[in-house]
Structure formats: C-alpha cells, structure tokens
PDB file of C-alpha atoms in Angstrom:
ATOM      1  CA  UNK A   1     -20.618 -58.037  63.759  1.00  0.00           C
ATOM      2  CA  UNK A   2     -23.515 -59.105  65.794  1.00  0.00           C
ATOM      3  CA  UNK A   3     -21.248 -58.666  68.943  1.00  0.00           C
ATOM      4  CA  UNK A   4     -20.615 -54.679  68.556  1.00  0.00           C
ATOM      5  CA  UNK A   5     -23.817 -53.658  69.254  1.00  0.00           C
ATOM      6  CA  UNK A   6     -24.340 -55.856  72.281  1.00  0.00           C
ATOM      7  CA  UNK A   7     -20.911 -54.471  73.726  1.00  0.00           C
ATOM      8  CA  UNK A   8     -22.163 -50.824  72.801  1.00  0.00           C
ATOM      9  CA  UNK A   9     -25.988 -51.589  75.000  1.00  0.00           C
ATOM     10  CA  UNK A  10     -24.067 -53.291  77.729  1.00  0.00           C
ATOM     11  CA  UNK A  11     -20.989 -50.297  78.229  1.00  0.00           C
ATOM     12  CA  UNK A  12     -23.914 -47.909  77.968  1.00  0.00           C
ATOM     13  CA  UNK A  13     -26.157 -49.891  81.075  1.00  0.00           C
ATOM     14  CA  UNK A  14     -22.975 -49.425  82.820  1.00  0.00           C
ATOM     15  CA  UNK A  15     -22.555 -46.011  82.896  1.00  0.00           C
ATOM     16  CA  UNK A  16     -26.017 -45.489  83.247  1.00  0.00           C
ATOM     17  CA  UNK A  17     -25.660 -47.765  86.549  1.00  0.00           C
ATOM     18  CA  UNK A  18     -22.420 -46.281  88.019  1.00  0.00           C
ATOM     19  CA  UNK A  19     -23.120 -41.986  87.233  1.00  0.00           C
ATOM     20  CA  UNK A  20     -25.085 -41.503  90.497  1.00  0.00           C
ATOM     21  CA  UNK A  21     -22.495 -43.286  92.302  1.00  0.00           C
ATOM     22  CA  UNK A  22     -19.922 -40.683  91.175  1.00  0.00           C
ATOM     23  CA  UNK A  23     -22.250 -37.905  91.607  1.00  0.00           C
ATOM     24  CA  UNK A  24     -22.467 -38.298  95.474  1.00  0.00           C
ATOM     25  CA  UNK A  25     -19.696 -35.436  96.044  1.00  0.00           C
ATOM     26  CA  UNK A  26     -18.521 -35.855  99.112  1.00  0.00           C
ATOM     27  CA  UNK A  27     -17.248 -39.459  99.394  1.00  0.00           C
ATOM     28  CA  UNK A  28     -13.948 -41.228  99.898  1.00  0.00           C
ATOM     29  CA  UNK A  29     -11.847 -38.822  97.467  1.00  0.00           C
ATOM     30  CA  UNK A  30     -12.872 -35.884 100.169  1.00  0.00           C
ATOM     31  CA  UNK A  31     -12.119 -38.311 103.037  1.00  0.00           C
ATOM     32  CA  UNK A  32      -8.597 -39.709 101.646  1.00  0.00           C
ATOM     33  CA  UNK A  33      -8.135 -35.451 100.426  1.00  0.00           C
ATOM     34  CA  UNK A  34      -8.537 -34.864 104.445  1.00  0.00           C
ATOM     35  CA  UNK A  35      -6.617 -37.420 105.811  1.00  0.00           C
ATOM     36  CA  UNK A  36      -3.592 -36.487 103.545  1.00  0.00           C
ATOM     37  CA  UNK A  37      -3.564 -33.158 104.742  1.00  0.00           C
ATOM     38  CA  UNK A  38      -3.707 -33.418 108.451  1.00  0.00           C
ATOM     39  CA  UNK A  39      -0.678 -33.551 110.337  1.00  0.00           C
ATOM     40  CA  UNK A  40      -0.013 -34.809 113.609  1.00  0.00           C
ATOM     41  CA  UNK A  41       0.748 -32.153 116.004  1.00  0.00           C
ATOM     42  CA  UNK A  42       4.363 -33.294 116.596  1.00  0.00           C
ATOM     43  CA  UNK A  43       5.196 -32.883 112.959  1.00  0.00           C
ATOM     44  CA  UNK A  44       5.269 -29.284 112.850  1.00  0.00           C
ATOM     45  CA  UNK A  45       7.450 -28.374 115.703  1.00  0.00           C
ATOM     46  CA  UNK A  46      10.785 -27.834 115.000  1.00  0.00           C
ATOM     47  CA  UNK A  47      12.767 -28.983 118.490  1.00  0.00           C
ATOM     48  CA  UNK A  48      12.334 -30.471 122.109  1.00  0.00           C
ATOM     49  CA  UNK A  49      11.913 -28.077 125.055  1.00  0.00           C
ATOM     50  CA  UNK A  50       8.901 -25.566 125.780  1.00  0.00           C
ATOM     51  CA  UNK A  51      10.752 -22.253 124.072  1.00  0.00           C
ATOM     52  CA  UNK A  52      11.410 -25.040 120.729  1.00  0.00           C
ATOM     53  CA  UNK A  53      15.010 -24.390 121.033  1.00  0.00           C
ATOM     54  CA  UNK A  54      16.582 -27.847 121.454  1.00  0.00           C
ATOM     55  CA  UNK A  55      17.841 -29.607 118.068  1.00  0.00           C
ATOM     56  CA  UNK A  56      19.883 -32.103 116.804  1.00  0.00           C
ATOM     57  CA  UNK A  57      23.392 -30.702 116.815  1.00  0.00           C
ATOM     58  CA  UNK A  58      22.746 -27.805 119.492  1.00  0.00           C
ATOM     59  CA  UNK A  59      23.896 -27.804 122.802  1.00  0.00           C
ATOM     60  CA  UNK A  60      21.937 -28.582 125.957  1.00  0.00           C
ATOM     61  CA  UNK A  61      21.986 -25.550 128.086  1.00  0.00           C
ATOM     62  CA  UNK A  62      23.521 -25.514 131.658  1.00  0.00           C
ATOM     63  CA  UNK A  63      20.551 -24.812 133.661  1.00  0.00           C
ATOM     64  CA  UNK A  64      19.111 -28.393 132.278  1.00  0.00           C
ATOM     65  CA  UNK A  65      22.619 -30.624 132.887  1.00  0.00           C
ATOM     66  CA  UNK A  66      21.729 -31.609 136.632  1.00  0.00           C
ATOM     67  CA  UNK A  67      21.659 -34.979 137.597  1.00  0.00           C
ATOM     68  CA  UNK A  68      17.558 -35.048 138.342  1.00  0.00           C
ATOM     69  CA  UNK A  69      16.914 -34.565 134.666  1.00  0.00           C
ATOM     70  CA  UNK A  70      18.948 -37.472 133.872  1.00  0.00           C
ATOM     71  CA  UNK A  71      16.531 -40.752 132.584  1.00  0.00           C
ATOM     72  CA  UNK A  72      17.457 -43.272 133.993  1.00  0.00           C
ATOM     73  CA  UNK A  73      14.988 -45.965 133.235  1.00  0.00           C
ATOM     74  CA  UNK A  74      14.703 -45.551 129.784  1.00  0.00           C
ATOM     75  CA  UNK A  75      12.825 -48.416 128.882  1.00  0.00           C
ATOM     76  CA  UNK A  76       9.925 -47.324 131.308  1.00  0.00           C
ATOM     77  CA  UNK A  77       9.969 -43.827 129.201  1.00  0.00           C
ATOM     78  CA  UNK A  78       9.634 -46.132 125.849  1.00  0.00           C
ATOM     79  CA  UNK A  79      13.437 -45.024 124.895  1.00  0.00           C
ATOM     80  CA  UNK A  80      15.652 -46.043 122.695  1.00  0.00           C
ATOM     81  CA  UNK A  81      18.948 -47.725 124.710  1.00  0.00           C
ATOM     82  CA  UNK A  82      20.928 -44.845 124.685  1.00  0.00           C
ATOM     83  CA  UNK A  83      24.156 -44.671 122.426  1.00  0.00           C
ATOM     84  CA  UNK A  84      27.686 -44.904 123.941  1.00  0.00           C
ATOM     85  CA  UNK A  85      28.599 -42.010 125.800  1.00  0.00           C
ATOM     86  CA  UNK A  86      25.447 -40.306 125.609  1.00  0.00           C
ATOM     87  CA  UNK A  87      22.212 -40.441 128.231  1.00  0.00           C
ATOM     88  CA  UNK A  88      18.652 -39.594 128.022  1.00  0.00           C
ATOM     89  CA  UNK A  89      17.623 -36.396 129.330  1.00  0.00           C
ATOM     90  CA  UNK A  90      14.088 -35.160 129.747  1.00  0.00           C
ATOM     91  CA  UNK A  91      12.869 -32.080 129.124  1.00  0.00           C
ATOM     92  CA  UNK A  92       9.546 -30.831 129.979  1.00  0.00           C
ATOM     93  CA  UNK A  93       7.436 -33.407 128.112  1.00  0.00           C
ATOM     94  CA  UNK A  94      10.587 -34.118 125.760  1.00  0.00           C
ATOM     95  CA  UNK A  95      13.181 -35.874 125.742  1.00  0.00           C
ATOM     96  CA  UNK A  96      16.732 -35.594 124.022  1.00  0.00           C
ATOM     97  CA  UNK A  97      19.702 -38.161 123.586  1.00  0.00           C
ATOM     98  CA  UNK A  98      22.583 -35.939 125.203  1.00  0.00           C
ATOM     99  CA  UNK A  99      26.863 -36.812 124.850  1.00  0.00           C
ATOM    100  CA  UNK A 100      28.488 -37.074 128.310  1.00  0.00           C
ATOM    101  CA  UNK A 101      31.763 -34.696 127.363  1.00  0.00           C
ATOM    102  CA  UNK A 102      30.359 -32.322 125.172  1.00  0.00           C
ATOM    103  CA  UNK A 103      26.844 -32.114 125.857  1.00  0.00           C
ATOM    104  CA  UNK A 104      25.655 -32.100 122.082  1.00  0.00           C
ATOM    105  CA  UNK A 105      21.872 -33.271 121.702  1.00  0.00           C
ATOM    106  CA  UNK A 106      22.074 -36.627 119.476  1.00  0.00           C
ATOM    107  CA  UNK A 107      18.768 -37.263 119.245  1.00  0.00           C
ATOM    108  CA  UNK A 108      15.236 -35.554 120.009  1.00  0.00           C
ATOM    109  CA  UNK A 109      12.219 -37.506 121.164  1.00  0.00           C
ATOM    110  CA  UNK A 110       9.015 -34.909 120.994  1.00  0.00           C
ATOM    111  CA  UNK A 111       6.041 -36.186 123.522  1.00  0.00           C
ATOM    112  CA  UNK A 112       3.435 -37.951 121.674  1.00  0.00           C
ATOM    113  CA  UNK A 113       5.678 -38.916 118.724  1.00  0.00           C
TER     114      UNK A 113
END
C-alpha cells in the first residue's frame, strides 16, 4: 500500500516535467504535417512532352519519330536498357520508351524524376 502513493507523486512529477515540452506548438508534428504534404514537382504532371500529352499507351506523334530524337546512349541519360523492340526517345526534357512497329509509348521518364 505504501507503493501507491509513491507511483501517484512520481506520474504526477512527470507530467509536470514533460507539459511545456508539448506546449511548444510548432515542433516536429508541424514539420512531419509539412513534409507529408509536399509533393515533388514531377508528381503532379500527368505525361512527358511540354503540351503534357504523351502517356503510357498513346502514340508518339509523327513530327517527333525522326532519327535525331532517338537516345542512343541511354546509360549516359541514366535510362533504363530499353525493352525489345522498343528505343528511348527524348522529348524536350522527357523521355519516353517508344515500340519500333507501332510507335506506342511503353514507358515515360519525366525530367527530374
């Protein structure tokens, strides 16, 4: 019985110790709050190109299917090896993973991302 009321004085130093720590406002709960809701600017586009326009599934307009868009050195562009039957084509900042026959985009690689 003699224990209860030492348990009682010591849980109540405690939380006389700790309530200004809590009370500080804007700590690490704002911080982590902040961090969780930024987004990196790549995340909110939608597809590769400058109008947006090129997705996965879509098909790579004419104007863009010359051979000087064509990467060629991947590995220098920090590419993935390209899949069979398909090459890396760069446009604008972007890139995109392009088939040979039917020029359907595979894959999108967004600058920065």
């Amino acid at each position: 019985m003699r224990r209860l009321p030492l348990i009682s004085a010591a849980l109540a130093v405690c939380c006389l110790v700790a309530s200004p720590v809590f009370a500080q406002g804007d700590g690490a709960w704002q911080q982590a709050e902040r961090d969780r809701q930024y987004q990196p600017p790549c995340q909110d586009r939608r597809g590769a190109g400058p109008d947006r326009s090129l997705t996965v599934g879509s098909t790579l307009p004419k104007a863009l299917r010359s051979n000087q868009n064509v990467v060629d050195d991947w590995r220098a562009h920090n590419l993935s090896d390209p899949t069979w039957r398909a090459h890396w084509v760069q446009v604008g900042a972007d890139y995109v993973l392009v088939e040979y026959l039917t020029n359907r985009i595979r894959a999108v690689r967004l600058n920065g991302c």
